[in-house]
Amino acid sequence: MSPPLPADLITVNIDGREVSVPKGTNVIEAAARLGVDVPHYCYHPKLSVVGNCRMCLIEMGMPAIDPATKAPVIDPTTGRQRINWSPKPTIACATTASPGLHIRTKSPMVRDCQEGVMEFLLINHPLDCPICDQAGECKLQEQSTGYGRGYSRFIEQKNVKPKRTLLGPRVMLDDERCILCSRCIRFSKEVAGDDVLGFTDRGSYSTLTCYPGRRLENNYSLNTVDICPVGALTSTDFRFKMRVWFLRQTNSIDTESSAGANTVVWSREGAVYRITPRDNGAVNDTWMADSGRALYKEIRSPGRLDAVRVNGAESTLDLAAKAAGEIFAGGGVAVVGSGRGSVEEQFLTRKLAQALGAPAWLVSRVGEGDGILVSADRNPNVRGALVTGLVDELPRARLDALAAAIDSGKVAAVVSVGEDLVAAGLTEAQLGRVSVVYLGTHANPTSAAARVAIPTLTVFEKNGTLVNQQFRIQRFAKAVPGADGGVDDLVALARLVAAAGAPAPGADIGSLWAAIASEVPVLSGVSYASIPDTGLLLDASRWSGLAFAEGASLHYRPSLPAQKEAAHV
Amino acid sequence: MPAPEQRRIIFRHIDEAGYTPDLACYVRNGGYEVLRKSVQRKPDELIDEVKKSGLRGRGGAGFPSGLKFSFVDRKSGKPIYLIVNADESEPGTFKDRYILHKDPHQLLEGIMITCFANRVERTYIYIRGEFPEGAKILERAIAEARAANFVGPDILGTGYGCEIYVHRGAGAYICGEETGLIESLEGKRAYPRIKPPYFPAVLGLYQCPTIVNNVETLCHVKHIADMGGDAYARIGTPNNTGTRILCVSGHVRRPGYYEFEVGKVTMGQLLHEVCGGPLPGRTFKAVIPGGSSAKVLRFGERFKGKRKVGAEMVEYDWGVEDIPMDFDSLAMIGSMGGSGGVIVMDDSVSMVEALGNINAFYSHESCGQCTPCREGTLWMKKITGRMVHGEARPEDGALLRSIADQIAGTGPGPTGRTICAFGEACAWPTQSFVAKFADEFKGYAESKGAPRPEGAPELV
């Protein structure tokens, strides 16, 4: 006899194998735990259950009990309790685990149901595969191969519906491909909070459309493209650009805000083609904002810095480091770090500030949080700066203290890691009074005025970690090689630390983390490789008194009410 | 055996000269006396009477009404609603329209007694959009009843109150499906809900416990409250108690509505004697006994087996004419009593065209929510349409049957492949027409098929 289970675990039997699942788990999820695939279209773990595709029909049975005595009925041939198999199939998405539930996913009845549903879905489906973006990641392709009959009996005329209709700036709709699963409708209503999609007409002529006069243009519209099982909803940005089977997938993090949505960057031969969300049930579920997806365009946007410059002339990293060293030797250096930099970069920036005895500031970027996945803090990694000790308090939008120090003559040189000082409140005159060492990806007044300008990499071109609003440290990985002339941020910072006369703990993630783990209290014992793909929650108690700007959003509740004023100033 | 006389309990006054739908006429004929008596009784007593009566729903499913009342969730504290299904859209059915248009107060009295018994405080009558006059008549009747305190916040001084609202539909058959109706009433598209978990008795209108009943069923409740459940149960036949209104249409000399004790009249008595037999020079070919969703019967078919009569198992060997018109017998021989819409077809009818007509109806009315019904109905319609237009193939009959089996399975009852019983409703006609008239379907390819044009590609 096995020991009794914890009270909220229920054992069910799927295809002869037992699995114990928490109360409330449906059969699709329970089967997935056993590695058993129950094909489905309309079911989505994060949306309400509608049960309309009928693809997940399975056979269910319950243990037989004598109604009079309540004793189990034993099957004489097996000696075990007989299972009363229901003659009717039932949908797995709407069947929750109950004690003794028996499921068959591969019986003749189930196969007949699956072949039937597949045939029905395909009879009016247009033969668009050769020109449809969904090919290669299309549930209809996968499940017709796995569960369909393999031949067609339909010789009638297929339904004609509107094709390639622009629903909004980022989403294209092809109504003929739509299998009417209603995932997009439920997502728009339940997650995005923008009830803009619905069906019109009836029966087989049912058509997906925007409500009259509305457009699908909210900042989560592209998630409908992700969850659409077929090529009905497609991204206008990705349309016709690349076949998905050529693309390489790299795990990354959305740097648009401190929400830290997990992403996948899809690239081929050094170019990024699209970004999609990555499943993290503790951070972003399976969603991300449209604005975060567009960030890959900055890789090749105009103004990308492409060469190391010293005093405006093209130079080399060695000469730049030497020139920086000369600037450092003059003293009065201040450091402006970046809330957009990685934890590793901020660690090295702190080393630099320590070596120079320089004060360090960050520049804050606070906007309106949308309550979902764009938090009020548009810097993705302010908490990384706190954790590494680069700063002790929350940044402000304007570098007034730095401006005052420049005016008073205390500061003669500024190292700016990715921040435009003019945008942060310095005047052109103040900028002109200091020698600037600038590390960054794109041109701005500060990079133009810099004595030493080192082009660095975007988040897509390097490895590192970021700490999100939950104080969860998450990894991002290099998807494409750095742009021409770009220098890895860690290499550049290590050279500057060396130029400041301090020993640099190495520019590669491995040796850097050895130092980080030993010097940063909250990260002690952590190694880069040990951080799970879904991130690692850190102990945030040291900063519990700070008035962070973020309000409540998906999977985040602030511990203190947001005091935007203090952070805004 | 000669046909029995009609027993007009519900339709007692329907054809009476000078009987008008107003309150005064109803009261003159003893109206609302039963309500007066009923509100003096305990609500649970009234539910018991309905249980004892053996009343089964007259809307099509034939579900025991007392059992339906007992399923209502009274523990959650949510308000309990009654919905009157006046959507009467099942092809071949035209009984509720006469109750609504000619004797609305009988319905209102039945509603109020049901509401009192089930502690319902609000009722919605969902009437199909195609009955605009009926909606007006109902509104007038409700206003009259309210003025007399038969409806309203304080009924007959008992302190118990119930309001009735009329809600008009807009022309969709699926709004007659109970959960589709509820969705429509809530202002949404009439997409039936999945059961489990959305059983109306627990999670119905606005997610509150709801009873959905057909118009005729609620009228029977009034008569049960009047004569008592035991007396009602003695009318009709065991397990098929009371009377029901049969609507006969099609190729008979006297189509119309006829109210008989359930099971006391056979198909043959009904069609030959009561309805005068086939039209001159014609013979009966097929009959659909319970609305177009019921499986068709072919004259000449034999049904053999054993059935329970009293305490014994008795052999039966029936032709179509011998079938008693009750729920159980019709279900036993592979069709159903349904809504009582008897559609008669004679030898002038092409069964392929008839099925084409039925398929066109179901494909038009499918809500489109679930895959098998949405795609299957239109596919079947396209096939029968193609056959009727001269491009039939010998295998089309078998293909139709296969599609219908794929929508609804091959079981005798609902098989759960679709969200609601519309799947069975659209599949049963095709399954039965093709099975019983296979020769006609095959024959279409030979006789009606037009020659394919020269050079036209082969149909795969």
Coordinates of N, CA, C and O in Angstrom, one line a residue, chain A residues 269-403:
Chain A
E269 N 21.3 33.7 -39.6 CA 22.5 34.3 -40.2 C 22.7 35.8 -39.7 O 22.8 36.7 -40.6
G270 N 22.6 36.0 -38.5 CA 22.9 37.3 -37.9 C 21.9 38.3 -38.0 O 22.1 39.5 -37.5
A271 N 20.7 38.0 -38.5 CA 19.6 39.0 -38.5 C 18.4 38.4 -37.6 O 18.1 37.3 -37.7
V272 N 17.8 39.3 -36.9 CA 16.6 39.0 -36.1 C 15.4 39.2 -36.9 O 15.3 40.2 -37.6
Y273 N 14.5 38.2 -36.9 CA 13.3 38.3 -37.7 C 12.0 38.6 -36.9 O 11.1 39.3 -37.3
R274 N 12.0 38.1 -35.7 CA 10.8 38.4 -34.8 C 11.2 38.0 -33.4 O 12.1 37.3 -33.1
I275 N 10.3 38.6 -32.5 CA 10.4 38.2 -31.1 C 9.0 37.7 -30.6 O 8.0 38.3 -31.0
T276 N 9.0 36.6 -29.9 CA 7.7 36.1 -29.4 C 7.9 35.9 -27.9 O 9.0 35.8 -27.4
P277 N 6.8 35.8 -27.1 CA 6.9 35.6 -25.7 C 7.3 34.1 -25.4 O 7.1 33.2 -26.2
R278 N 8.0 34.0 -24.2 CA 8.4 32.7 -23.8 C 7.6 32.4 -22.5 O 7.3 33.3 -21.7
D279 N 7.2 31.1 -22.3 CA 6.3 30.8 -21.2 C 7.0 30.9 -19.9 O 8.0 30.2 -19.6
N280 N 6.5 31.8 -19.0 CA 7.0 31.8 -17.6 C 5.8 32.1 -16.8 O 5.3 33.2 -16.7
G281 N 5.3 31.1 -16.1 CA 4.1 31.2 -15.4 C 4.2 32.1 -14.2 O 3.2 32.5 -13.6
A282 N 5.5 32.5 -13.8 CA 5.6 33.4 -12.6 C 5.8 34.8 -13.0 O 5.8 35.7 -12.2
V283 N 6.0 35.1 -14.3 CA 6.3 36.5 -14.7 C 5.3 37.0 -15.7 O 4.6 37.9 -15.5
N284 N 5.2 36.3 -16.9 CA 4.4 36.9 -18.0 C 3.5 35.8 -18.6 O 2.9 36.1 -19.6
D285 N 3.3 34.7 -18.0 CA 2.5 33.6 -18.6 C 3.0 33.4 -20.0 O 4.2 33.1 -20.2
T286 N 2.2 33.5 -21.0 CA 2.6 33.3 -22.4 C 2.5 34.6 -23.2 O 2.4 34.6 -24.4
W287 N 2.6 35.7 -22.5 CA 2.3 37.0 -23.2 C 3.4 38.0 -23.1 O 4.3 37.9 -22.3
M288 N 3.4 38.9 -24.1 CA 4.3 40.1 -24.0 C 3.7 41.2 -24.7 O 2.8 41.0 -25.6
A289 N 4.2 42.5 -24.5 CA 3.6 43.6 -25.1 C 4.1 43.8 -26.6 O 5.2 43.4 -26.9
D290 N 3.3 44.3 -27.4 CA 3.7 44.5 -28.8 C 4.9 45.5 -28.9 O 5.8 45.3 -29.7
S291 N 5.0 46.5 -28.0 CA 6.1 47.4 -28.1 C 7.4 46.8 -27.7 O 8.4 47.2 -28.3
G292 N 7.4 45.8 -26.9 CA 8.6 45.1 -26.6 C 9.1 44.2 -27.8 O 10.3 44.1 -28.0
R293 N 8.2 43.8 -28.6 CA 8.6 43.0 -29.8 C 9.4 43.8 -30.8 O 10.2 43.3 -31.6
A294 N 9.1 45.1 -30.9 CA 9.7 45.9 -31.9 C 11.1 46.3 -31.6 O 11.8 46.9 -32.4
L295 N 11.5 46.0 -30.3 CA 12.9 46.4 -29.9 C 14.0 45.9 -30.8 O 15.1 46.5 -30.8
Y296 N 13.8 44.8 -31.4 CA 14.9 44.2 -32.2 C 15.3 45.2 -33.4 O 16.4 45.1 -33.9
K297 N 14.4 46.1 -33.7 CA 14.7 47.0 -34.8 C 15.8 47.9 -34.5 O 16.4 48.5 -35.4
E298 N 16.1 48.1 -33.2 CA 17.2 49.0 -32.9 C 18.5 48.5 -33.3 O 19.5 49.2 -33.3
I299 N 18.6 47.2 -33.6 CA 19.9 46.6 -33.9 C 20.5 47.3 -35.2 O 21.6 47.7 -35.2
R300 N 19.6 47.6 -36.1 CA 20.1 48.2 -37.4 C 19.5 49.6 -37.6 O 19.4 50.0 -38.7
S301 N 19.0 50.2 -36.5 CA 18.4 51.5 -36.7 C 19.4 52.6 -37.0 O 20.6 52.4 -36.6
P302 N 19.0 53.7 -37.6 CA 20.0 54.7 -38.0 C 20.6 55.3 -36.7 O 20.0 55.3 -35.6
G303 N 21.8 55.7 -36.8 CA 22.5 56.3 -35.6 C 23.3 55.2 -34.8 O 23.8 55.6 -33.8
R304 N 23.3 54.0 -35.3 CA 24.0 53.0 -34.6 C 25.5 53.3 -34.7 O 26.1 53.5 -35.7
L305 N 26.1 53.4 -33.5 CA 27.6 53.7 -33.5 C 28.3 52.5 -34.1 O 28.1 51.3 -33.7
D306 N 29.3 52.8 -34.9 CA 30.0 51.7 -35.6 C 31.5 51.7 -35.5 O 32.1 50.9 -36.1
A307 N 32.0 52.6 -34.7 CA 33.5 52.6 -34.6 C 33.9 53.2 -33.3 O 33.3 54.2 -32.8
V308 N 35.0 52.7 -32.7 CA 35.6 53.4 -31.6 C 36.2 54.7 -32.0 O 36.8 54.8 -33.0
R309 N 35.8 55.7 -31.3 CA 36.4 57.1 -31.6 C 37.1 57.7 -30.4 O 36.6 57.7 -29.3
V310 N 38.2 58.3 -30.7 CA 38.9 59.1 -29.7 C 39.0 60.5 -30.3 O 39.5 60.7 -31.4
N311 N 38.4 61.5 -29.6 CA 38.4 62.9 -30.0 C 37.7 63.0 -31.4 O 38.1 63.7 -32.3
G312 N 36.7 62.1 -31.7 CA 36.0 62.2 -32.9 C 36.6 61.4 -34.0 O 35.9 61.1 -35.0
A313 N 37.8 61.0 -33.9 CA 38.4 60.3 -35.0 C 38.4 58.8 -34.8 O 38.5 58.3 -33.6
E314 N 38.2 58.0 -35.8 CA 38.2 56.6 -35.6 C 39.5 56.1 -35.0 O 40.6 56.5 -35.4
S315 N 39.3 55.1 -34.1 CA 40.5 54.6 -33.4 C 40.4 53.2 -33.1 O 39.5 52.5 -33.6
T316 N 41.2 52.7 -32.1 CA 41.1 51.3 -31.7 C 40.7 51.3 -30.2 O 40.9 52.2 -29.5
L317 N 40.4 50.1 -29.8 CA 40.0 49.9 -28.4 C 41.2 50.2 -27.5 O 41.1 50.8 -26.4
D318 N 42.4 49.7 -27.9 CA 43.6 50.0 -27.1 C 43.8 51.5 -26.9 O 44.1 51.9 -25.8
L319 N 43.8 52.2 -28.0 CA 44.0 53.6 -27.9 C 42.9 54.3 -27.1 O 43.2 55.3 -26.3
A320 N 41.7 53.8 -27.2 CA 40.6 54.4 -26.5 C 40.8 54.2 -25.0 O 40.6 55.1 -24.2
A321 N 41.2 53.0 -24.6 CA 41.4 52.7 -23.2 C 42.5 53.6 -22.7 O 42.5 54.1 -21.5
K322 N 43.6 53.8 -23.5 CA 44.7 54.6 -23.1 C 44.2 56.1 -22.9 O 44.5 56.7 -21.8
A323 N 43.4 56.5 -23.8 CA 42.9 57.9 -23.7 C 42.0 58.0 -22.4 O 42.1 59.0 -21.7
A324 N 41.2 57.0 -22.2 CA 40.4 57.0 -21.0 C 41.2 57.1 -19.7 O 40.9 57.9 -18.8
G325 N 42.3 56.3 -19.8 CA 43.2 56.3 -18.6 C 43.7 57.7 -18.3 O 43.9 58.1 -17.2
E326 N 44.1 58.4 -19.4 CA 44.6 59.8 -19.2 C 43.5 60.7 -18.6 O 43.8 61.5 -17.7
I327 N 42.3 60.5 -19.1 CA 41.2 61.3 -18.5 C 41.0 61.0 -17.0 O 40.9 61.9 -16.1
F328 N 41.1 59.7 -16.7 CA 40.9 59.3 -15.3 C 42.0 59.8 -14.4 O 41.7 60.2 -13.3
A329 N 43.2 59.9 -15.0 CA 44.3 60.3 -14.1 C 44.1 61.8 -13.7 O 44.6 62.2 -12.6
G330 N 43.3 62.5 -14.5 CA 43.0 63.9 -14.1 C 42.1 64.1 -12.9 O 42.0 65.1 -12.3
G331 N 41.5 63.0 -12.5 CA 40.6 63.0 -11.3 C 39.3 63.7 -11.5 O 39.0 64.2 -12.6
G332 N 38.4 63.8 -10.5 CA 37.1 64.4 -10.6 C 36.2 63.7 -11.5 O 35.5 64.3 -12.3
V333 N 36.2 62.4 -11.5 CA 35.4 61.6 -12.4 C 34.1 61.3 -11.7 O 34.0 61.0 -10.5
A334 N 33.0 61.3 -12.5 CA 31.7 60.8 -12.0 C 31.3 59.7 -13.0 O 31.7 59.7 -14.1
V335 N 30.5 58.8 -12.5 CA 30.0 57.7 -13.3 C 28.5 57.7 -13.4 O 27.8 57.9 -12.4
V336 N 28.0 57.7 -14.6 CA 26.6 57.5 -14.8 C 26.3 56.1 -15.4 O 26.7 55.9 -16.5
G337 N 25.8 55.3 -14.6 CA 25.5 53.9 -15.0 C 24.1 53.8 -15.7 O 23.4 54.8 -15.9
S338 N 23.7 52.6 -16.1 CA 22.5 52.5 -16.8 C 21.5 51.5 -16.2 O 22.0 50.4 -15.8
G339 N 20.3 51.9 -16.0 CA 19.3 51.0 -15.6 C 18.9 50.0 -16.7 O 18.1 49.1 -16.5
R340 N 19.4 50.2 -17.8 CA 19.2 49.2 -18.9 C 20.3 48.2 -19.1 O 20.2 47.3 -19.9
G341 N 21.4 48.4 -18.3 CA 22.5 47.5 -18.5 C 22.2 46.2 -17.7 O 21.3 46.2 -16.9
S342 N 23.0 45.2 -18.0 CA 22.9 44.0 -17.3 C 23.5 44.0 -15.9 O 24.2 44.9 -15.6
V343 N 23.2 43.0 -15.1 CA 23.8 42.9 -13.8 C 25.3 42.9 -13.9 O 26.0 43.5 -13.1
E344 N 25.8 42.1 -14.8 CA 27.3 42.0 -15.0 C 27.9 43.3 -15.4 O 28.9 43.7 -14.8
E345 N 27.2 44.1 -16.3 CA 27.8 45.4 -16.6 C 27.7 46.3 -15.4 O 28.6 47.1 -15.2
Q346 N 26.6 46.3 -14.7 CA 26.5 47.2 -13.5 C 27.6 46.8 -12.5 O 28.1 47.7 -11.8
F347 N 27.9 45.5 -12.4 CA 28.9 45.1 -11.4 C 30.2 45.7 -11.8 O 31.0 46.3 -11.0
L348 N 30.5 45.6 -13.1 CA 31.8 46.2 -13.6 C 31.8 47.7 -13.5 O 32.8 48.4 -13.2
T349 N 30.6 48.3 -13.7 CA 30.5 49.8 -13.6 C 30.8 50.2 -12.1 O 31.5 51.2 -11.9
R350 N 30.3 49.4 -11.2 CA 30.6 49.7 -9.8 C 32.1 49.6 -9.5 O 32.7 50.4 -8.8
K351 N 32.7 48.6 -10.1 CA 34.1 48.4 -9.9 C 34.9 49.6 -10.4 O 35.8 50.1 -9.8
L352 N 34.4 50.1 -11.5 CA 35.0 51.3 -12.1 C 34.9 52.5 -11.2 O 35.8 53.2 -10.9
A353 N 33.6 52.7 -10.7 CA 33.4 53.8 -9.8 C 34.2 53.7 -8.6 O 34.8 54.7 -8.1
Q354 N 34.3 52.5 -8.0 CA 35.2 52.3 -6.8 C 36.6 52.7 -7.1 O 37.3 53.3 -6.3
A355 N 37.1 52.1 -8.3 CA 38.5 52.4 -8.6 C 38.8 53.9 -8.8 O 39.9 54.4 -8.4
L356 N 37.8 54.6 -9.3 CA 38.0 56.0 -9.5 C 37.6 56.9 -8.3 O 37.7 58.1 -8.3
G357 N 37.0 56.2 -7.3 CA 36.5 57.0 -6.1 C 35.4 57.9 -6.6 O 35.2 59.0 -6.1
A358 N 34.6 57.5 -7.6 CA 33.7 58.4 -8.3 C 32.3 58.1 -7.7 O 31.9 57.0 -7.4
P359 N 31.5 59.2 -7.6 CA 30.0 58.9 -7.3 C 29.4 58.3 -8.5 O 29.8 58.5 -9.7
A360 N 28.3 57.5 -8.2 CA 27.6 56.9 -9.4 C 26.1 57.2 -9.3 O 25.5 57.2 -8.2
W361 N 25.6 57.5 -10.5 CA 24.1 57.7 -10.6 C 23.6 56.9 -11.7 O 24.3 56.4 -12.6
L362 N 22.2 56.7 -11.6 CA 21.5 56.1 -12.7 C 20.5 57.2 -13.1 O 20.2 58.1 -12.4
V363 N 19.9 57.0 -14.3 CA 18.9 57.9 -14.8 C 17.6 57.1 -14.8 O 17.5 56.0 -15.4
S364 N 16.5 57.7 -14.2 CA 15.3 56.9 -14.2 C 14.4 57.2 -15.4 O 14.5 58.2 -16.0
R365 N 13.6 56.2 -15.7 CA 12.6 56.4 -16.8 C 11.3 55.8 -16.3 O 11.1 54.6 -16.2
V366 N 10.4 56.7 -15.9 CA 9.2 56.3 -15.4 C 8.0 56.7 -16.2 O 8.0 57.9 -16.7
G367 N 7.1 55.8 -16.6 CA 6.0 56.2 -17.4 C 4.7 55.6 -16.7 O 4.8 55.2 -15.5
E368 N 3.7 55.5 -17.5 CA 2.4 54.9 -16.9 C 2.4 53.4 -17.1 O 2.5 52.9 -18.2
G369 N 2.3 52.7 -16.0 CA 2.2 51.3 -16.2 C 0.9 50.9 -16.7 O -0.1 51.6 -16.5
D370 N 0.8 49.8 -17.5 CA -0.5 49.5 -18.1 C -1.2 48.4 -17.3 O -2.2 47.9 -17.8
G371 N -0.6 48.0 -16.2 CA -1.3 47.0 -15.4 C -1.1 45.6 -15.9 O -1.6 44.6 -15.3
I372 N -0.5 45.4 -17.0 CA -0.3 44.0 -17.5 C 1.2 43.7 -17.6 O 1.7 43.1 -16.6
L373 N 1.9 44.0 -18.7 CA 3.3 43.7 -18.8 C 4.2 44.9 -19.1 O 5.4 44.6 -19.4
V374 N 3.7 46.1 -19.2 CA 4.6 47.2 -19.3 C 4.5 47.9 -18.0 O 3.5 48.6 -17.7
S375 N 5.5 47.8 -17.2 CA 5.4 48.4 -15.8 C 5.8 49.9 -15.9 O 6.3 50.4 -16.9
A376 N 5.6 50.6 -14.8 CA 5.8 52.0 -14.8 C 7.3 52.3 -15.0 O 7.7 53.4 -15.4
D377 N 8.2 51.4 -14.6 CA 9.6 51.6 -14.7 C 10.1 51.1 -16.0 O 10.2 49.9 -16.2
R378 N 10.5 52.1 -16.9 CA 10.9 51.6 -18.2 C 12.4 51.3 -18.2 O 12.9 51.0 -19.3
N379 N 13.1 51.3 -17.1 CA 14.4 50.7 -17.0 C 14.2 49.3 -16.6 O 13.6 49.0 -15.6
P380 N 14.7 48.3 -17.4 CA 14.5 46.9 -17.0 C 15.3 46.5 -15.8 O 15.0 45.4 -15.2
N381 N 16.4 47.2 -15.4 CA 17.3 46.6 -14.4 C 17.8 47.6 -13.4 O 18.9 47.6 -13.0
V382 N 16.9 48.4 -12.9 CA 17.3 49.3 -11.8 C 17.6 48.5 -10.6 O 18.6 48.8 -9.8
R383 N 16.9 47.4 -10.4 CA 17.2 46.5 -9.2 C 18.5 45.8 -9.3 O 19.1 45.5 -8.3
G384 N 19.0 45.6 -10.6 CA 20.3 45.1 -10.7 C 21.4 46.0 -10.1 O 22.4 45.6 -9.5
A385 N 21.1 47.3 -10.4 CA 22.1 48.3 -9.9 C 22.0 48.4 -8.4 O 23.1 48.6 -7.7
L386 N 20.9 48.2 -7.8 CA 20.8 48.1 -6.3 C 21.5 46.9 -5.8 O 22.2 46.9 -4.8
V387 N 21.2 45.8 -6.4 CA 21.7 44.5 -6.0 C 23.2 44.5 -6.0 O 23.9 44.1 -5.1
T388 N 23.8 45.1 -7.1 CA 25.3 45.1 -7.2 C 25.9 46.2 -6.4 O 27.1 46.3 -6.3
G389 N 25.0 47.0 -5.9 CA 25.6 48.1 -5.0 C 26.1 49.3 -5.9 O 26.7 50.2 -5.3
L390 N 25.7 49.3 -7.1 CA 26.1 50.5 -7.9 C 25.5 51.7 -7.4 O 26.1 52.8 -7.4
V391 N 24.2 51.6 -7.0 CA 23.5 52.7 -6.4 C 22.8 52.2 -5.1 O 22.6 51.0 -5.0
D392 N 22.5 53.1 -4.2 CA 21.8 52.7 -3.0 C 20.4 53.2 -3.0 O 19.6 52.7 -2.1
E393 N 20.0 54.1 -3.8 CA 18.7 54.6 -3.8 C 18.1 54.6 -5.2 O 18.9 54.5 -6.2
L394 N 16.8 54.9 -5.3 CA 16.2 54.9 -6.6 C 16.6 56.1 -7.4 O 16.9 57.1 -6.9
P395 N 16.8 55.9 -8.7 CA 17.3 57.0 -9.6 C 16.3 58.1 -9.7 O 15.1 57.8 -9.5
R396 N 16.8 59.2 -10.2 CA 15.8 60.3 -10.5 C 15.9 60.5 -12.0 O 16.9 60.1 -12.7
A397 N 14.9 61.3 -12.5 CA 14.9 61.5 -14.0 C 16.0 62.5 -14.4 O 16.5 62.4 -15.5
R398 N 16.4 63.4 -13.6 CA 17.3 64.4 -13.9 C 18.6 64.3 -13.0 O 18.5 64.0 -11.9
L399 N 19.7 64.5 -13.7 CA 21.0 64.3 -12.9 C 21.3 65.7 -12.3 O 22.4 66.3 -12.6
D400 N 20.5 66.2 -11.5 CA 20.7 67.5 -10.9 C 22.0 67.6 -10.0 O 22.7 68.5 -10.0
A401 N 22.2 66.5 -9.2 CA 23.3 66.5 -8.4 C 24.6 66.5 -9.2 O 25.6 67.2 -8.9
L402 N 24.6 65.8 -10.3 CA 25.8 65.8 -11.2 C 26.0 67.2 -11.8 O 27.1 67.7 -11.9
A403 N 24.9 67.8 -12.2 CA 24.9 69.1 -12.8 C 25.5 70.1 -11.8 O 26.4 70.9 -12.2

